[in-house]
Backbone as a ProteinNet text record, in pm:
[ID]
protein_1_A
[PRIMARY]
XXXXXXXXXXXXXXXXXXXXXXXXXXXXXXXXXXXXXXXXXXXXXXXXXXXXXXXXXXXXXXXXXXXXXXXXXXXXXXXXXXXXXXXXXXXXXXXXXXXXXXXXXXXXXXXXXXXXXXXXXXXXXXXXXXXXXXXXXXXXXXXXXXXXXXXXXXXXXXXXXXXXXXXXX
[TERTIARY]
1702.9	1667.8	1519	1488.2	1350.4	1275.9	1151.3	1063.2	1023.6	975.3	939.5	842.6	735.7	638.2	701.1	791.9	860.8	950.5	1016.4	1100.2	1016.5	896.9	809.6	774.8	737.8	700.1	817	936.2	1054.4	1080.7	1068.5	1088.7	987.3	857.6	754.1	776.3	812.8	834.9	959.7	1060.9	1180.3	1149.6	1058.9	1021.2	927.1	824.5	715.8	716.4	802.2	799.4	689.6	655.6	554.5	419.4	352.3	220.1	122.2	-6.5	-104.5	-101.7	-114.7	-115.6	-218.7	-337.8	-442.3	-396.3	-317.2	-266.1	-170.4	-78.4	17.6	-53.3	-154.6	-229.2	-294.3	-348.1	-409.5	-303.2	-188.5	-81.8	-27.1	-29.4	23	-64.7	-190.8	-281.5	-287.6	-293.2	-301.6	-424.8	-469.4	-575.6	-526.6	-616.9	-575.7	-484.6	-514.2	-430.8	-288.8	-275.5	-143.7	-65.7	-132.7	-67.1	-19.1	-103.7	-64.6	57.1	61.1	172.9	303.8	296.8	414.9	466.2	375.3	416.4	471.7	407.5	452.6	595.1	623.8	759	862.5	828.9	921.5	944.3	837.8	848.3	934.2	911.9	988.1	1137.7	1173.1	1313.7	1370.2	1288.4	1335.5	1350.7	1284.1	1296.9	1190.5	1081.3	979.6	939	878.4	835.9	692.9	620.2	488.9	509	425.8	430.5	290.3	279.8	150.2	60.7	115.8	39.1	2.4	72.9	46.9	-43.7	-94.7	-177.6	-92.8	32.2	126.6	235.5	301.1	415.9	527.7	649	763.9	888.2	996.4	1122.2	1185.8	1156.6	1207.2	1105	1114.3	1010.4	1008.2	1111	1116	1054.2	1010.2	948.2	825.4	814.2	696.8	610.6	484.8	395.6	375.3	378.3	353.4	211.6	125.1	-17	-41.9	37.3	20.9	49.1	156.9	192.6	84.2	31.8	-72.8	-198	-236.9	-351.5	-322	-199.6	-161.3	-164.3	-122	-124.4	-269	-362	-502.9	-550.8	-509	-547.3	-478.2	-348.5	-273.1	-340.4	-389.8	-452.4	-572.7	-636.5	-749.2	-703.6	-574.4	-519.1	-425.7	-411.7	-305.3	-310.8	-428.7	-438.3	-380.9	-364.8	-312.5	-169.7	-109.6	24.7	115	232.1	325.8	374.6	418	459.8	572	652.4	762.2	743.5	623.4	596.6	539.9	575.9	534.8	645.6	663.5	769.3	744.8	817.7	798.6	827.8	745.9	761.6	839.5	866.6	935.9	833.1	867.6	780.8	729.5	603.8	502.6	419.5	450.1	377.7	426.7	342.3	380.1	424.1	348.6	376.3	366.6	458.6	454.5	423.2	336.2	315.1	290.9	322.2	301.2	180.7	90.1	-26.5	-44.5	-33.5	-48.3	42.8	168.8	271.3	244.1	154.8	129.2	170.7	241.6	284	178.5	158.8	65	138.8	110	160.6	41.6	50.6	-52.8	-2.3	-81.8	-47.7	-153.4	-112.4	-205.9	-195.4	-307.5	-312.6	-400.8	-357.2	-440.8	-500	-586.5	-647.9	-541	-571.9	-487.7	-347.4	-333.4	-204.4	-213.3	-312.2	-334.6	-209.9	-130.3	-12.6	92.4	87	183.4	172.2	55.1	37.5	128.3	170.2	261.1	398.6	431.2	562.7	568.4	454.1	451.8	518.5	585	654.6	587.5	476.8	406.3	496.2	479.2	553.8	455.4	498.9	415.1	392.2	275.2	242	241.4	211	202.4	67.3	0.6	-128.7	-119	-203.5	-203.2	-333.7	-322.1	-437.8	-418	-506.1	-493.9	-592	-537.3	-618.3	-648.3	-776.8	-823.1	-900.6	-902.4	-981.8	-1131.2	-1176.7	-1315.7	-1317.5	-1409.2	-1409.4	-1437.2	-1505.4	-1533.2	-1403.7	-1296.2	-1167	-1114.6	-1163.5	-1116.4	-1150.8	-1257.9	-1303.8	-1197.3	-1123.2	-1028	-888	-867.6	-732.2	-689.5	-563.7	-501.9	-425.7	-477.7	-424.9	-305.9	-216.1	-104.3	-156.8	-76.1	-114.9	-91.9	-176.2	-170.1	-306.1	-342.7	-469.7	-469.2	-578.2	-590.1	-720.8	-710.7	-825	-821.6	-936.9	-941.6	-988.3	-946	-988.8	-1007	-1095.3	-1108.2	-1097	-1042.6	-1028.4	-1109.6	-1219.7	-1312.6	-1317.2	-1274.6	-1269.4	-1404.4	-1480.4	-1612.9	-1612.7	-1511.7	-1504.3	-1458.9	-1423.4	-1381.3	-1229.7	-1173.5	-1029.7	-992.9	-1085.6	-1065.5	-1149.2	-1086	-1163.1	-1226.7	-1319.2	-1379.7	-1302.2	-1250.3	-1179.1	-1274.4	-1302.9	-1393.5	-1313	-1343.5	-1274.8	-1371	-1315.8	-1392.2	-1307.6	-1375.9	-1299.4	-1321.8
832.8	699.9	695.2	632.4	624.5	511.5	537.3	432.8	341.8	222.1	125.5	184.5	250.9	307.3	413.7	492.9	595.1	528.6	419.9	346	292.1	241.1	189.3	298.5	416	526.5	560.7	574.6	607.7	496.5	371.5	257.1	258.1	276.4	276.3	388	506.7	619	597.1	530.7	503.6	397.5	305.2	200.3	251.2	325	359.8	503.7	587.7	729	799.2	919	998.1	926.6	927.3	865.8	966.3	950.4	1038.9	1021.5	1131	1130	1029	1024	932.3	786.2	751	613.5	584.3	676.4	654.6	641.5	723.3	717	579.8	524.5	391.3	282.8	299.1	199.2	188.6	297.3	295.6	216.1	194.7	115.9	168.1	296.9	363.3	454	496.3	598.4	721.5	792	904.7	1006.2	1041.5	1138.5	1088.1	961	900.8	895	854.8	845.3	983.7	1085.6	1222.9	1267.7	1231.4	1268	1204.7	1080.5	1012.3	1088.8	1127.3	1203.5	1340.6	1403.8	1535.9	1528.7	1425.2	1408.5	1388.4	1306.8	1282.7	1410.6	1486.7	1612.7	1713.1	1721.6	1815.4	1784	1655.4	1615.7	1616.5	1658.9	1670	1536.5	1431.4	1300.2	1275.3	1352	1347.9	1491.1	1509.1	1641.8	1635.2	1744.2	1757	1794.5	1737.2	1764.8	1803.5	1894.7	1941.6	1989.8	2075.4	2133.9	2035.1	1922.4	1824.8	1710.6	1712.9	1601.4	1474.3	1489.2	1377.5	1398.1	1287.6	1291.3	1215.4	1271.4	1205.8	1225.9	1163.3	1178.6	1314.2	1374.1	1508.7	1580.8	1713.7	1789.9	1765.9	1700.4	1675.6	1540.6	1461.8	1331	1351.3	1269.6	1273.5	1150.6	1171.2	1057	977.1	845.3	756.6	702.3	738.4	704.3	554.3	478.5	331.9	274.9	322.3	273.9	311.6	432.1	477.7	389.6	356.9	266.9	129.5	79	-51.5	-49.9	60.6	70.1	69.3	133.5	128.7	-16.4	-96.7	-238.3	-311.5	-287.3	-349.8	-323.5	-202	-165.3	-253.9	-313.5	-403.1	-532.8	-564.1	-686	-653.9	-526.9	-481.4	-544.4	-578.3	-640.7	-781.8	-840.9	-978.2	-981.3	-862.8	-851.6	-783.3	-839.9	-777.8	-643.8	-553.6	-419	-419.1	-524.9	-529.6	-642.9	-701.1	-810.5	-762.6	-642.7	-587.9	-496.6	-494.3	-411.5	-399.6	-308.4	-293.4	-425.1	-454.6	-577.1	-545.8	-649.7	-635.9	-599.1	-501.3	-454.9	-573.9	-577.7	-471.9	-464.9	-548.4	-541.4	-420.8	-372.1	-258.9	-302.7	-393.5	-430.8	-582.8	-637.5	-777.5	-778.2	-871.1	-887.4	-1034.1	-1066.7	-1201.5	-1200.9	-1296.2	-1311.9	-1461.2	-1505	-1646.8	-1735	-1695.9	-1768.8	-1781.6	-1699.4	-1696.4	-1558.6	-1556.9	-1430.4	-1375.3	-1245.9	-1176.2	-1062.6	-1042.6	-925.2	-843	-713.1	-620.2	-555.4	-568.2	-514.1	-410	-286.8	-181.4	-161.6	-180.8	-160.8	-41	37.8	144.8	95.8	177.3	142.9	100.7	0	-53.3	-96.4	-140.6	-194.4	-344.9	-410.2	-552.2	-635.8	-594.8	-673.7	-682.5	-592.3	-598	-728.7	-790.9	-915.9	-1026.4	-1016.2	-1116.9	-1112.7	-1001.4	-987.3	-1052.8	-1091.4	-1152.9	-1289.8	-1324.2	-1452.9	-1535.2	-1604.9	-1680.1	-1785.4	-1799.6	-1898.9	-1971.1	-2085.9	-2157.9	-2070.9	-2082.2	-2006.4	-1854.5	-1812.1	-1668.7	-1640.4	-1537.7	-1496.4	-1351.3	-1315.5	-1178.7	-1108.5	-981.7	-893.6	-788.9	-791.2	-700.9	-586.1	-465.9	-346.3	-282	-263.3	-211	-80.6	6.2	129.2	98.7	-9.4	-54.6	-204.2	-275.5	-421.9	-475.6	-400.8	-448.8	-474.4	-413.4	-432.3	-576	-646.1	-782.1	-881.1	-853.7	-946.4	-979.7	-882.8	-905.8	-945.1	-973.1	-999.6	-1144.1	-1162.4	-1296	-1307.6	-1389.9	-1397.3	-1491.9	-1463.4	-1554.7	-1686.3	-1790.2	-1920.6	-1917.7	-1843.2	-1829.1	-1776.5	-1800.4	-1745.6	-1592.7	-1538.6	-1392.8	-1344.1	-1229.1	-1159.2	-1020.8	-962.9	-828.6	-730.6	-605.4	-500	-370.2	-287.7	-150.2	-59	59.6	159.6	281	305.9	411.3	521.9	640.8	753.5	821.9	837	900.6	1028.2	1111.9	1240	1232.3	1112.5	1097.7	1081.3	1116.3	1102.2	955.1	881.6	740.6	658.6	594.4	528.7	397.6	352.9	221.3	123.1	17.2	-86.5	-204.6	-244.6	-357.6	-470.5	-593.4	-711.2	-796.8	-859.6	-946.6	-1070.6	-1185.8	-1305.5	-1341.6
2038.1	1992.2	1955.8	1841.3	1795.4	1865.8	1898.7	1950.4	1834.5	1865.4	1760.9	1658.8	1705.3	1611.8	1522.8	1579.4	1500.3	1396.2	1434.9	1339.4	1225.1	1256.6	1151.5	1051.2	1100.8	1011.3	918.1	974.5	893	791.9	834.7	744.7	630.4	664.4	561.1	460	508.5	417.1	332.3	387.4	306.9	201.1	230.3	134.9	26.4	65.7	-25.6	-74.6	-21.1	-56.4	21.1	-21.1	49	46.2	160.5	173.1	232.1	202	265.3	417.5	487.5	633.9	685.9	622.1	668.9	663	563.2	555.2	670.3	696	805	939.5	961.1	1086.5	1102.1	993.7	998.3	1015.8	950.3	958.9	1101.2	1174.4	1311.2	1407.9	1373.6	1458.6	1601.7	1615.4	1746.5	1745.7	1864.2	1865.1	1787.1	1717.1	1632.3	1701.7	1827.1	1898.9	1919.1	1951.4	1973.1	1841.8	1734.9	1604.3	1558.3	1576.1	1538.7	1619.5	1746.8	1834	1784.2	1737.5	1682.8	1561.4	1471.4	1351.9	1391.4	1489.4	1535	1590.6	1671	1727.1	1616.5	1517.4	1406.6	1325.4	1304.9	1229.5	1306.6	1438	1522	1517.3	1510.8	1504.8	1363	1266.1	1127.8	1056.3	1103.9	1040.1	934.6	939.2	834.6	802	687.4	642.1	590.4	608.5	545.9	399.8	313.7	170.8	127.2	32.7	-17.7	96.2	180.9	290	399.4	406	511.1	469.9	345	298.9	293.2	244.6	239.1	342.6	379.2	468.9	398.8	402.8	340.1	423.9	380.3	453.6	428.7	313.1	285.3	198.5	192.6	121.4	-29.6	-84.8	-228.2	-267.9	-170.7	-199.9	-288.1	-388.7	-476.6	-449	-415	-391.2	-520.5	-510.4	-623.5	-610.5	-704.4	-691.5	-695.7	-770.2	-771.3	-632.2	-572.1	-438.3	-338.7	-349.4	-257.5	-270.4	-393.8	-413.1	-352.9	-373.7	-319	-165.7	-105.3	41.1	91.9	19.3	62.5	66.2	-32	-34	81.4	98.5	208.2	343.2	361.9	489.7	524.1	424.5	450.7	517.6	506.9	566.5	682.9	716.1	806.1	944.5	993.2	1124.9	1126.2	1007	996.3	943	928.5	871.4	974.4	999	1091.8	1039.7	1128.9	1087.3	983.4	980.6	884.4	782	776.6	683	550.9	511.1	381.7	332.7	201.5	143.2	-7	-74.3	-218.3	-291.1	-390.6	-469.4	-596.9	-670.7	-799	-905.8	-990.7	-1098.9	-1179.1	-1215.4	-1214.9	-1086.5	-987.8	-860.5	-780.5	-690.7	-607.4	-467.5	-405.7	-266.8	-251.9	-173.2	-131.3	17.5	60.3	203.9	236.7	360.6	412.6	506.2	483.5	570.7	591.4	715.6	749.3	663	651.2	576.1	426.5	373.5	230.2	179.6	67.5	8.2	-85.8	-78.7	-166.8	-235.4	-363.5	-433.8	-479	-456.7	-501.1	-629.5	-735.8	-867.3	-903.3	-926.9	-965.9	-1116.5	-1185.7	-1330.7	-1362.9	-1459.9	-1513.5	-1645.7	-1704.4	-1833.3	-1934.3	-2012.5	-2121.4	-2077.6	-1952.8	-1905.5	-1879.2	-1939.7	-1917.1	-1945.4	-2043.5	-2083.1	-1971.3	-1873.6	-1763.2	-1683.9	-1686.3	-1612	-1665.2	-1791.5	-1849	-1783.8	-1719.6	-1656	-1517.7	-1463.8	-1330.4	-1334.1	-1224.8	-1212.1	-1101.3	-1132.7	-1028.2	-963.7	-834.3	-756.8	-667.3	-615.4	-521.9	-397.8	-338.8	-218.2	-241.3	-363.2	-393.2	-456.8	-407	-460.9	-504.7	-600.5	-652.1	-619.8	-585.1	-573.8	-683.1	-780.8	-895.8	-876.6	-864.4	-840.7	-975.9	-1002.5	-1131.6	-1112.2	-1214.8	-1203.2	-1193.9	-1258.9	-1250.1	-1277.2	-1213.9	-1218	-1358.1	-1443.3	-1579.5	-1657.7	-1617.4	-1683.5	-1664.5	-1563.4	-1533.3	-1644.2	-1717.7	-1821.1	-1924	-1970.2	-2078	-2033.8	-1905.1	-1855.4	-1877.3	-1918.2	-1919.3	-1789.1	-1699.2	-1563.1	-1552.9	-1457.9	-1433.3	-1374.7	-1381.6	-1325.1	-1174.2	-1107.9	-962	-917.1	-791.5	-742.2	-750.3	-803.4	-817.7	-755.9	-696.7	-640.2	-703.6	-729	-785.6	-679.2	-695	-602.5	-679.6	-629.6	-677.5	-556.1	-578.4	-473.2	-519.4	-450.6	-492.1	-387.8	-427.8	-334.2	-318.2	-423.8	-419.9	-335.8	-356.7	-287.3	-142.6	-94.8	43.9	51.5	166.6	189.2	211.2	271.3	304.1	205.2	106.8	1	45.5	-35	-14.3	-103.1	-41.7	-116	-127.8	-252.6	-277.9	-339.5	-294.1	-346.4	-428.5	-532.5	-621.3	-648.7	-667.3	-701.7	-847.2
[MASK]
+++++++++++++++++++++++++++++++++++++++++++++++++++++++++++++++++++++++++++++++++++++++++++++++++++++++++++++++++++++++++++++++++++++++++++++++++++++++++++++++++++++++++

């Protein structure tokens, strides 16, 4: 029988596909040694697999990491202390992740260069806010935003494994 934390890891990987090990360790909200032990137990029982030499973790060795989802998870992690372990899940395209924070829904949308038109596909609803992740904040100038509160974010790795997430209004 899986412990709650082990169930969360399996659930997150089934929802988002392969994720970087560093993200899973942060998502577990445990001391690093404890979090590593949880992953080790799951790996030993064959419920998760190392991918790309252990940089990523997935449910099976054929899982392909999705870079949009990975960027969205880095943004989600900035709110993770205010979000329940199961209060986030994949969103409807073009958004990557939906999460609930203080009874307000948020969708994280990752845009690459020249994908501004994807914002037209969003379906704004009451009590829904968007976090639009951009490669650089200057891209925000030309966007036609949905009729909903929007926040912008950038995820900057600068050679580090743990990126800096910056927010802009």
